[in-house]
PDB file of C-alpha atoms in Angstrom:
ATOM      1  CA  UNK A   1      54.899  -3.139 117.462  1.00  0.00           C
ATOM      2  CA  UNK A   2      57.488  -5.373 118.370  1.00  0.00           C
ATOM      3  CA  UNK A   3      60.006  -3.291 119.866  1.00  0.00           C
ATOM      4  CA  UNK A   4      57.749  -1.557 121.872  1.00  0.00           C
ATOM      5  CA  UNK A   5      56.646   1.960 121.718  1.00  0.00           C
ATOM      6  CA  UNK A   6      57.019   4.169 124.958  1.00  0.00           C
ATOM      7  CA  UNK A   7      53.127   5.115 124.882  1.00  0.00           C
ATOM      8  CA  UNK A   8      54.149   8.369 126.081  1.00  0.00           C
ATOM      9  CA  UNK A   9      52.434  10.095 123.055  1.00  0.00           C
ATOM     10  CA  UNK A  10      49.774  12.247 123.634  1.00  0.00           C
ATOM     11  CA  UNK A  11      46.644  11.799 122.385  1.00  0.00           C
ATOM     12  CA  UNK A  12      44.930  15.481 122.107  1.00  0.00           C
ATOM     13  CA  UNK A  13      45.421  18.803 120.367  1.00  0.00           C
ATOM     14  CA  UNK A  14      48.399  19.484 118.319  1.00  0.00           C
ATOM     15  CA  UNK A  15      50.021  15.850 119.118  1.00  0.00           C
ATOM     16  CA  UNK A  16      46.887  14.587 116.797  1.00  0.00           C
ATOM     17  CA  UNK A  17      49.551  14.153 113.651  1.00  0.00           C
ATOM     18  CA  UNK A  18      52.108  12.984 115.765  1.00  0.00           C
ATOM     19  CA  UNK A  19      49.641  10.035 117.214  1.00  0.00           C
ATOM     20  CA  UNK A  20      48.838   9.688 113.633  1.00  0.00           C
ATOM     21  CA  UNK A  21      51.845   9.720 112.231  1.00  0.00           C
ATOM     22  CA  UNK A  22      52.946   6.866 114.839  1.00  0.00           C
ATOM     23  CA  UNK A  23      50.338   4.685 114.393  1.00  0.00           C
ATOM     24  CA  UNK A  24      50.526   4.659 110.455  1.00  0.00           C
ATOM     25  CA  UNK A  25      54.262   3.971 110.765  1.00  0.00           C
ATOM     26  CA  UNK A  26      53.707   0.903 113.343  1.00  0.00           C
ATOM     27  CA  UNK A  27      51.264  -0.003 110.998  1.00  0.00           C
ATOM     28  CA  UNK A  28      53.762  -0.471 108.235  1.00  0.00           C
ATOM     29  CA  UNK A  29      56.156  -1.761 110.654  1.00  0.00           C
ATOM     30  CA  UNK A  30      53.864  -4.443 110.828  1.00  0.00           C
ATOM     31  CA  UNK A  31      53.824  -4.827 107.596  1.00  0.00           C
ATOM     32  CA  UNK A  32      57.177  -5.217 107.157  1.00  0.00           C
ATOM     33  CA  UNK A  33      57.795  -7.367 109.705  1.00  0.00           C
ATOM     34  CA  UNK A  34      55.144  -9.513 108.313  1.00  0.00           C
ATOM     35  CA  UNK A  35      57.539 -10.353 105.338  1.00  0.00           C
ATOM     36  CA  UNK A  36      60.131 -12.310 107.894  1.00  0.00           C
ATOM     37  CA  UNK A  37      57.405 -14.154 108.118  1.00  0.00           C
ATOM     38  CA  UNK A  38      55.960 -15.536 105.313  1.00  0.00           C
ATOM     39  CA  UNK A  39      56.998 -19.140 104.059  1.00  0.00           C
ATOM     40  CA  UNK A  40      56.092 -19.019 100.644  1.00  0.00           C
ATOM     41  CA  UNK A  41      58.994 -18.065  98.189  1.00  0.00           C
ATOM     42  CA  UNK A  42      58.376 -15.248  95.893  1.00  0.00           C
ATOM     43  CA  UNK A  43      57.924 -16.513  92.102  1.00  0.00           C
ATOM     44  CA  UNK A  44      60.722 -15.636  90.257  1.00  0.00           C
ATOM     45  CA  UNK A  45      60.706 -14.962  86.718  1.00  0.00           C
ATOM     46  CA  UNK A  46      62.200 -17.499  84.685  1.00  0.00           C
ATOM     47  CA  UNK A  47      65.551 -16.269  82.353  1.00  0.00           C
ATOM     48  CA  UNK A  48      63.776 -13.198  80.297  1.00  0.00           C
ATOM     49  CA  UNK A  49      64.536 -13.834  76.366  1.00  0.00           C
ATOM     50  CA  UNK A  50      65.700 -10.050  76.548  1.00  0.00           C
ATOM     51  CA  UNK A  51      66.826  -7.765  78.847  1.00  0.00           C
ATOM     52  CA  UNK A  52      65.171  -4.430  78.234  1.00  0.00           C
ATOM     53  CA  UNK A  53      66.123  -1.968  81.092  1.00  0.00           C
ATOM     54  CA  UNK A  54      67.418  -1.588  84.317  1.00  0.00           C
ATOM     55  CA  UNK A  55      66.146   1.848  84.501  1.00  0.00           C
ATOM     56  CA  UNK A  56      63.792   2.734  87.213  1.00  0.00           C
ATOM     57  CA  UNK A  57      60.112   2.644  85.124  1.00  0.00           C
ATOM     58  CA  UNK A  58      57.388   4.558  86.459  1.00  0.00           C
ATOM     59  CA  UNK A  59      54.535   2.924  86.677  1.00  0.00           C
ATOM     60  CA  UNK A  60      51.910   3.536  84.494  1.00  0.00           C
ATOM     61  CA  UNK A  61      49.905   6.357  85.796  1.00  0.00           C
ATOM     62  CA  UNK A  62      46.090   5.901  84.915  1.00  0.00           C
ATOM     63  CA  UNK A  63      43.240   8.134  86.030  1.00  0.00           C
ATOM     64  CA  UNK A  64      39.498   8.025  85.095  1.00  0.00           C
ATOM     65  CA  UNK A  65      39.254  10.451  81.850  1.00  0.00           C
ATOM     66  CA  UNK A  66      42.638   8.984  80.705  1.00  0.00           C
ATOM     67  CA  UNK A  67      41.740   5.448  80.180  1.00  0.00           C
ATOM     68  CA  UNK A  68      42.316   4.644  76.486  1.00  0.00           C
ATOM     69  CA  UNK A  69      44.009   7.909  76.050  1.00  0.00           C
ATOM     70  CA  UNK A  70      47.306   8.067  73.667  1.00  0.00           C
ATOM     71  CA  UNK A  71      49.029   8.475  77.012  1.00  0.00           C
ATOM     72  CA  UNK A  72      49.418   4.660  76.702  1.00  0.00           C
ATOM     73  CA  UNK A  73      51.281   4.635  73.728  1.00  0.00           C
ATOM     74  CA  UNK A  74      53.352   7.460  74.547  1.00  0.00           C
ATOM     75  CA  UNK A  75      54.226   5.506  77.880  1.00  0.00           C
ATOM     76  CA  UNK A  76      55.099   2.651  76.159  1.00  0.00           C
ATOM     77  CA  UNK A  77      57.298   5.158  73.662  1.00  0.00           C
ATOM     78  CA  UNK A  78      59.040   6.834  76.621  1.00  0.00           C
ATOM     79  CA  UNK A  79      60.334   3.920  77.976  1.00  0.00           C
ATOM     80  CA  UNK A  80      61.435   1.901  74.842  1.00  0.00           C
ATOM     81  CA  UNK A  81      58.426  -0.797  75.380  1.00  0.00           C
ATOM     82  CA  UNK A  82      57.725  -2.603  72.827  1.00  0.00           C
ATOM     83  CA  UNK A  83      54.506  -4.406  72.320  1.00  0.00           C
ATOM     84  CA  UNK A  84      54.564  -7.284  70.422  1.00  0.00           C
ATOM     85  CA  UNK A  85      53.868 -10.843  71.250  1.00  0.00           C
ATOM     86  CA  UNK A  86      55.165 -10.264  74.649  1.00  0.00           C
ATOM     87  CA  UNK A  87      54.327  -9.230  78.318  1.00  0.00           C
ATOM     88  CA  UNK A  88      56.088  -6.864  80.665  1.00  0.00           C
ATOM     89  CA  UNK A  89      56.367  -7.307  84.314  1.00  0.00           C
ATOM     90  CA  UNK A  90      57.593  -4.389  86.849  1.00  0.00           C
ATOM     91  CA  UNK A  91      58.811  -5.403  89.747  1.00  0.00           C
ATOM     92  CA  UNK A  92      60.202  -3.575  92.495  1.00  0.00           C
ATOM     93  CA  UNK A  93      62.970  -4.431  94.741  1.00  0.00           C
ATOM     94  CA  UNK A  94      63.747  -2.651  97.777  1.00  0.00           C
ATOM     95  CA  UNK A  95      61.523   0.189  97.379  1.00  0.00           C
ATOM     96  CA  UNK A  96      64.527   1.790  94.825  1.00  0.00           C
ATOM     97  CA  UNK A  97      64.428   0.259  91.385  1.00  0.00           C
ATOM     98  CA  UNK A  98      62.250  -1.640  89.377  1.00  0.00           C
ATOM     99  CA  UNK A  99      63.160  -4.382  87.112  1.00  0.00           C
ATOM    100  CA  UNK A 100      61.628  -4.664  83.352  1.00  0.00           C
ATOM    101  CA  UNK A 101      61.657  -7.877  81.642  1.00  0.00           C
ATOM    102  CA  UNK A 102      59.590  -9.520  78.715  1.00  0.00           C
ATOM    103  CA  UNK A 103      57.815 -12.234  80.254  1.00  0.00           C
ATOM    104  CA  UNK A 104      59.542 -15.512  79.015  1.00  0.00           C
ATOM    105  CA  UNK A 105      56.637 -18.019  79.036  1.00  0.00           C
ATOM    106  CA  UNK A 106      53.056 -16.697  78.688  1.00  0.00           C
ATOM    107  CA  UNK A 107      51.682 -20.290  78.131  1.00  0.00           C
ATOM    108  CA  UNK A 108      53.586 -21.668  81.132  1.00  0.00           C
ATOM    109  CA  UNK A 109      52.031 -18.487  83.150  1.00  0.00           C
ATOM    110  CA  UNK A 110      48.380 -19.480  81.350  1.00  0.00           C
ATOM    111  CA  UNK A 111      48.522 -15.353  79.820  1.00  0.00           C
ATOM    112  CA  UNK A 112      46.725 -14.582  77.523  1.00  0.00           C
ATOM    113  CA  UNK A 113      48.271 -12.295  74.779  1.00  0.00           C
ATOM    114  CA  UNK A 114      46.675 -11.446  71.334  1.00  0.00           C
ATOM    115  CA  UNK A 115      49.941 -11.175  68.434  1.00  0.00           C
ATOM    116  CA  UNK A 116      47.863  -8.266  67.143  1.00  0.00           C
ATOM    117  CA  UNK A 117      49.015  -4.770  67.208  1.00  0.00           C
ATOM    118  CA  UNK A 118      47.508  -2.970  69.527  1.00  0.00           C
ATOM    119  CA  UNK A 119      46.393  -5.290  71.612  1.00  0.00           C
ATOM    120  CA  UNK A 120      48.290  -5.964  74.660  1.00  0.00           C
ATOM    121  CA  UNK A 121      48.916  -7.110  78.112  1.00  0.00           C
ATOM    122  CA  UNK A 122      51.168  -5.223  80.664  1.00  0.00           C
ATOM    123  CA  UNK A 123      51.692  -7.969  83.638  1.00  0.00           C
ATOM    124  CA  UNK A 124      52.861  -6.281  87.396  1.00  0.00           C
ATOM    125  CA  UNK A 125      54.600  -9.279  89.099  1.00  0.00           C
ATOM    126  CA  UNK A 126      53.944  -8.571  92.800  1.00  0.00           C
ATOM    127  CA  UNK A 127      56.728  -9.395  95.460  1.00  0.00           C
ATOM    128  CA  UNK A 128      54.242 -11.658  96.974  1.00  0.00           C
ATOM    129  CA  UNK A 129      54.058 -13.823  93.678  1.00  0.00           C
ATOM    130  CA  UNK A 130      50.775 -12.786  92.781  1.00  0.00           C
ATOM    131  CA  UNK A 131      49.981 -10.564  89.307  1.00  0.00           C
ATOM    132  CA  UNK A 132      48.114  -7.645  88.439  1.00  0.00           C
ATOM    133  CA  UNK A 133      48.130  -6.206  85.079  1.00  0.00           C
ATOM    134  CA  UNK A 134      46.174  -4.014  82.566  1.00  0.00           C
ATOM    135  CA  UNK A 135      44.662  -5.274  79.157  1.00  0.00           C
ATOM    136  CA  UNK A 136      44.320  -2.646  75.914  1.00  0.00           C
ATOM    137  CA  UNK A 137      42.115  -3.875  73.114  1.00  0.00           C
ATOM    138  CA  UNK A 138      43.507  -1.552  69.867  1.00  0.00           C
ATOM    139  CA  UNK A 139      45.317   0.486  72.398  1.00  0.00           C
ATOM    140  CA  UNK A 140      42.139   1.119  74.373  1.00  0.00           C
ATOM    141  CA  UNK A 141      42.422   0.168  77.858  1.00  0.00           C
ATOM    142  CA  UNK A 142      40.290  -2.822  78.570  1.00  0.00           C
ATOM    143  CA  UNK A 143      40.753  -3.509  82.347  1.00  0.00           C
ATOM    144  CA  UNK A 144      42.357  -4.351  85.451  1.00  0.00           C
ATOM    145  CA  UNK A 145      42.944  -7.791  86.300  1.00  0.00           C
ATOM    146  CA  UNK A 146      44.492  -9.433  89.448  1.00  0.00           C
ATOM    147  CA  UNK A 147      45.345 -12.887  90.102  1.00  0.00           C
ATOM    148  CA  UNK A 148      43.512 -14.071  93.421  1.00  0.00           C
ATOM    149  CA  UNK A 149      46.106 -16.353  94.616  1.00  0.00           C
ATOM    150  CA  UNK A 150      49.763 -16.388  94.991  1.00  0.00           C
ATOM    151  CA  UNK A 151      51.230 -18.052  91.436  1.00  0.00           C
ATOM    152  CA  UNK A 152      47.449 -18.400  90.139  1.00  0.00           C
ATOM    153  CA  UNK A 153      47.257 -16.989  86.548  1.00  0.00           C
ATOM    154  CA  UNK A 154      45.260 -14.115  86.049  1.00  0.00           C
ATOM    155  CA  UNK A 155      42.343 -15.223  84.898  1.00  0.00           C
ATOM    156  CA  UNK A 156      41.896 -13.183  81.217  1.00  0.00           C
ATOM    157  CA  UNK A 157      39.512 -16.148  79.057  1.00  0.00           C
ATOM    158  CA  UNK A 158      36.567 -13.363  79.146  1.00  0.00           C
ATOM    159  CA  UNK A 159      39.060 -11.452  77.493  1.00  0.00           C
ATOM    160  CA  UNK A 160      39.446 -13.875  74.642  1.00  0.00           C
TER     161      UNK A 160
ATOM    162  CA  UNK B   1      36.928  12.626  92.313  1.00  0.00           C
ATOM    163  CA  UNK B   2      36.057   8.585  91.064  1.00  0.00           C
ATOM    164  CA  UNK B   3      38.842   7.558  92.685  1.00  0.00           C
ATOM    165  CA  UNK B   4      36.810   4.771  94.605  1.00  0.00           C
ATOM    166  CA  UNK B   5      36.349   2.917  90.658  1.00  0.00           C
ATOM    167  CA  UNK B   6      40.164   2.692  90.515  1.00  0.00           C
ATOM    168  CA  UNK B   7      42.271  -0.565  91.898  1.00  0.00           C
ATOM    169  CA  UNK B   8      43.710   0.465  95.462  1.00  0.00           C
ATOM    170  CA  UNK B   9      47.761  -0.171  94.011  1.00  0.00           C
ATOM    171  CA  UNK B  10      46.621   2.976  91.059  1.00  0.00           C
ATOM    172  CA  UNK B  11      44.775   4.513  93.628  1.00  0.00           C
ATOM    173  CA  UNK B  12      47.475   5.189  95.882  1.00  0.00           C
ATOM    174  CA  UNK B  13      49.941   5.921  92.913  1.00  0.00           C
ATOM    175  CA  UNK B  14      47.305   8.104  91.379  1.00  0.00           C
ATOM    176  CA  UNK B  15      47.381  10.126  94.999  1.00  0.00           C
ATOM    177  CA  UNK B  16      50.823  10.156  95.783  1.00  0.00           C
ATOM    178  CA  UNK B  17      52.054  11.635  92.470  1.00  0.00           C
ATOM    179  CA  UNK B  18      49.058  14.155  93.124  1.00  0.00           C
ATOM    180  CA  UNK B  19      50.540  14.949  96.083  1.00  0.00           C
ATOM    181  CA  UNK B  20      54.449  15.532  94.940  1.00  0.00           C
ATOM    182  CA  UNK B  21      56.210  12.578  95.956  1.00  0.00           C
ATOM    183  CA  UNK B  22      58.801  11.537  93.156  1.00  0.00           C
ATOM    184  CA  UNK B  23      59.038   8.098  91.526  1.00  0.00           C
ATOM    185  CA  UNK B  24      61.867   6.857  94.352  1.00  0.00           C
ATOM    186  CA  UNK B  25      59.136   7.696  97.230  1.00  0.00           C
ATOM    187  CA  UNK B  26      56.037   6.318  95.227  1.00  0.00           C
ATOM    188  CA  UNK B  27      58.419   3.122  94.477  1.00  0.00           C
ATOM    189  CA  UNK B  28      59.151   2.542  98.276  1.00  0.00           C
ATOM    190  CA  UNK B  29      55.939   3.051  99.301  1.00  0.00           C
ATOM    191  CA  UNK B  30      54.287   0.956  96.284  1.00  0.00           C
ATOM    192  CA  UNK B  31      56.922  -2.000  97.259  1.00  0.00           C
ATOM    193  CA  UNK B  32      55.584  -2.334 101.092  1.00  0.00           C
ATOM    194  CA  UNK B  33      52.164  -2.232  98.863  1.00  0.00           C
ATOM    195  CA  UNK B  34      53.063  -5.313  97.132  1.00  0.00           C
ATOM    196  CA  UNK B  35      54.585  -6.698 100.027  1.00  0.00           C
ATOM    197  CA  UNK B  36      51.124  -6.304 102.273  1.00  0.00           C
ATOM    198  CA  UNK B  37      48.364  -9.020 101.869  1.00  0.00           C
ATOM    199  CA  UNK B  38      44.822  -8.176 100.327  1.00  0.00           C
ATOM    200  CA  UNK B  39      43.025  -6.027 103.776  1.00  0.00           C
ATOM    201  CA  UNK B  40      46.339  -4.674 104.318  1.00  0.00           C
ATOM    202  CA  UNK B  41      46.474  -3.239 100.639  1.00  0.00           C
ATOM    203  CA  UNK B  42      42.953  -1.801 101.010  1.00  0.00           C
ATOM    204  CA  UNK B  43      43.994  -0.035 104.564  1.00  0.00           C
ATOM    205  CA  UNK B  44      47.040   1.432 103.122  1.00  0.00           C
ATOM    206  CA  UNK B  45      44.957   2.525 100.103  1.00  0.00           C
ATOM    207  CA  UNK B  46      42.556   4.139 102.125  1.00  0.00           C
ATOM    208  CA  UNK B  47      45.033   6.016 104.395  1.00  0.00           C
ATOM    209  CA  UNK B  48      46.799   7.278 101.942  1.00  0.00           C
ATOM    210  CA  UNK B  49      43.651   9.081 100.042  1.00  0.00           C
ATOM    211  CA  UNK B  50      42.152  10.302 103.291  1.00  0.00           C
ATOM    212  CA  UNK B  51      45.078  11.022 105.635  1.00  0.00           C
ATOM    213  CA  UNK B  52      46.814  14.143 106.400  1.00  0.00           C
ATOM    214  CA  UNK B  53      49.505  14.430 102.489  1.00  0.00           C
ATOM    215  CA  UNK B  54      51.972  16.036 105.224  1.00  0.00           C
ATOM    216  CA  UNK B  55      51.629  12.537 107.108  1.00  0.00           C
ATOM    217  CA  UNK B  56      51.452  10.401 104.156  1.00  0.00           C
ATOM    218  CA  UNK B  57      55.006  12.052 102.828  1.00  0.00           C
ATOM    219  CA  UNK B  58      56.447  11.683 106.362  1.00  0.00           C
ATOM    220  CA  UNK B  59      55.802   8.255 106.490  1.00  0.00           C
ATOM    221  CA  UNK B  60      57.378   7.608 102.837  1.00  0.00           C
ATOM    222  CA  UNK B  61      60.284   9.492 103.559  1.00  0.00           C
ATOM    223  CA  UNK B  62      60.983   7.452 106.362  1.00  0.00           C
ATOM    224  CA  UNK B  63      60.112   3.997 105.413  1.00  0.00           C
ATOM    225  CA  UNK B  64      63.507   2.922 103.737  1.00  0.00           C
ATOM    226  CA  UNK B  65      65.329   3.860 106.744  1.00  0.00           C
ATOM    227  CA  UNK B  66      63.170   1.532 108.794  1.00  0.00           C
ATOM    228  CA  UNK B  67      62.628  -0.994 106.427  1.00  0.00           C
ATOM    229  CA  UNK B  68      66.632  -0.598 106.723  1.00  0.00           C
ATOM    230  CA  UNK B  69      66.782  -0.949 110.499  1.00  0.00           C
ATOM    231  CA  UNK B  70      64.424  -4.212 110.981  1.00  0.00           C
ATOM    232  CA  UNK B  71      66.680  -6.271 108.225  1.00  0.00           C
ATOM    233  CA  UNK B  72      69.699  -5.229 110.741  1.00  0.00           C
ATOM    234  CA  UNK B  73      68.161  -5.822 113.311  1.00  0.00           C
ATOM    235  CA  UNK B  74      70.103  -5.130 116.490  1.00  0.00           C
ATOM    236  CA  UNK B  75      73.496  -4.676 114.415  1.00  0.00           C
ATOM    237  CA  UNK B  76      73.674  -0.968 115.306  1.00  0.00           C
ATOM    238  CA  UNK B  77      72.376   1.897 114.229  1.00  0.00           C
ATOM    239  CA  UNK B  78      69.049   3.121 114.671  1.00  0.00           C
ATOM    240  CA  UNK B  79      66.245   1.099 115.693  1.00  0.00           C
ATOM    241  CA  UNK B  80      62.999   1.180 113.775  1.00  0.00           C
ATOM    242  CA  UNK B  81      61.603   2.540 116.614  1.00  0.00           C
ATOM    243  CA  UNK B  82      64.277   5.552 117.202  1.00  0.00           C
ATOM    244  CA  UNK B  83      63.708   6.146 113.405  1.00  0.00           C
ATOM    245  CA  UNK B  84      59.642   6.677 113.501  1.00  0.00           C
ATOM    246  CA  UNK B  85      59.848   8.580 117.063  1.00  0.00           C
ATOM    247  CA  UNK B  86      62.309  11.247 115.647  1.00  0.00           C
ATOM    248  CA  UNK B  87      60.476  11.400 112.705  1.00  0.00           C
ATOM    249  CA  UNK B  88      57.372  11.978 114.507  1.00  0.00           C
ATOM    250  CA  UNK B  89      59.098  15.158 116.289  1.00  0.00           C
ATOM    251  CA  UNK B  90      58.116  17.014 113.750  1.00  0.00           C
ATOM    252  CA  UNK B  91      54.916  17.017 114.186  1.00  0.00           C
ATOM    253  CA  UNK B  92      55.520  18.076 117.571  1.00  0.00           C
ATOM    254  CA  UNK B  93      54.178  21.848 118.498  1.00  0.00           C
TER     255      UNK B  93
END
């Protein structure tokens, strides 16, 4: 780590946590520090056509035996997200709040998007400019796709 | 638990909710996620489903607070490295 640990922590017995503890944190020091970094801007998403909600939006929680479950609608319910002919992206600032916004240009962004409805696409806009997102086919979850590249569109024509 | 079929960013939010931590921790911790490249991601995802929850919430509690300290860096206050040593008295016997 850049500002330099003492190396005074001990290694054995009960300081096993502490060691641990350390070394995760100067790992995500590192990470952080990593961001300074970086050239490449973070995409920005162009003016949204609507602003939904400034609220913090938990992310969509999704275990094994829930896939396809109604818990997908009722998410969307819960949080006044509607599903229409649109995309959502999260994104998180600061660690504190997330920002919702329908996706302004899905053929721009090469996303694919069925105007059916219960078919949808929920896009996660990473602070590194890359996506990830989740597809439902009649509100059953289809999949979890990530882009592979910085600003490279998820790549969803086996979806089509 | 088929944890291993899920994506490492539900994964670790799959874990941390299991383990307590409210939507403000699993927010912070999900944004140095997204902020990590690709074999960082899978580390972090790995540590957080096999390390120590007591660590894992330690290290989310603190996070802002250093993630604070390196933007201000050496305008006052703590240091990140002040921050993660006194956190790291607690685990301390």
């Amino acid at each position: 780590m850049r500002e330099g640990f003492s190396g005074t922590i001990e290694s054995e017995g009960g300081a096993g946590r502490r060691e641990r503890f350390v070394a995760l944190a100067r790992f995500a020091v590192g990470i952080l520090e990593s961001i300074s970094r970086r050239t490449q801007p973070i995409v920005e998403p162009v003016a949204p056509k609507a602003s939904v909600d400034a609220r913090l939006v938990p992310l969509l929680d999704l275990s094994p035996g829930e896939l396809g479950s109604p818990k997908i609608a009722t998410y969307c319910a819960d949080h006044g997200i509607e599903f229409s002919n649109q995309a959502l992206s999260f994104r998180l600032f600061d660690g504190k709040r997330a920002e919702m916004s329908i996706g302004p240009s899905l053929e721009t962004a090469n996303f694919f998007f069925k105007n059916e409805d219960k078919n949808m696409l929920v896009v996660f806009s990473r602070l590194d400019g890359g996506y990830q997102s989740l597809s439902f086919v009649d509100g059953i979850f289809d999949g979890l796709y990530d882009s592979d590249e910085i600003g490279k569109p998820v790549p969803f024509q086996s979806f089509v | 638990m088929a944890l291993d079929i899920l994506d490492p960013r539900v994964r670790i939010i799959v874990t941390l909710r299991r383990n307590g931590h409210d939507n403000d921790e699993i927010s912070s911790f999900m944004s140095l996620f997204d902020t990590a490249e690709r074999a960082q991601q899978e580390r972090l995802s790995q540590l957080v489903t096999v390390e120590d929850p007591e660590i894992i919430r330690a290290l989310v509690r603190v996070l802002p607070d250093v993630h604070a300290a390196l933007v201000r860096r050496g305008a006052g206050g703590k240091t990140a490295k002040e921050i993660i040593e006194e956190a790291a008295l607690q685990f301390t016997k």
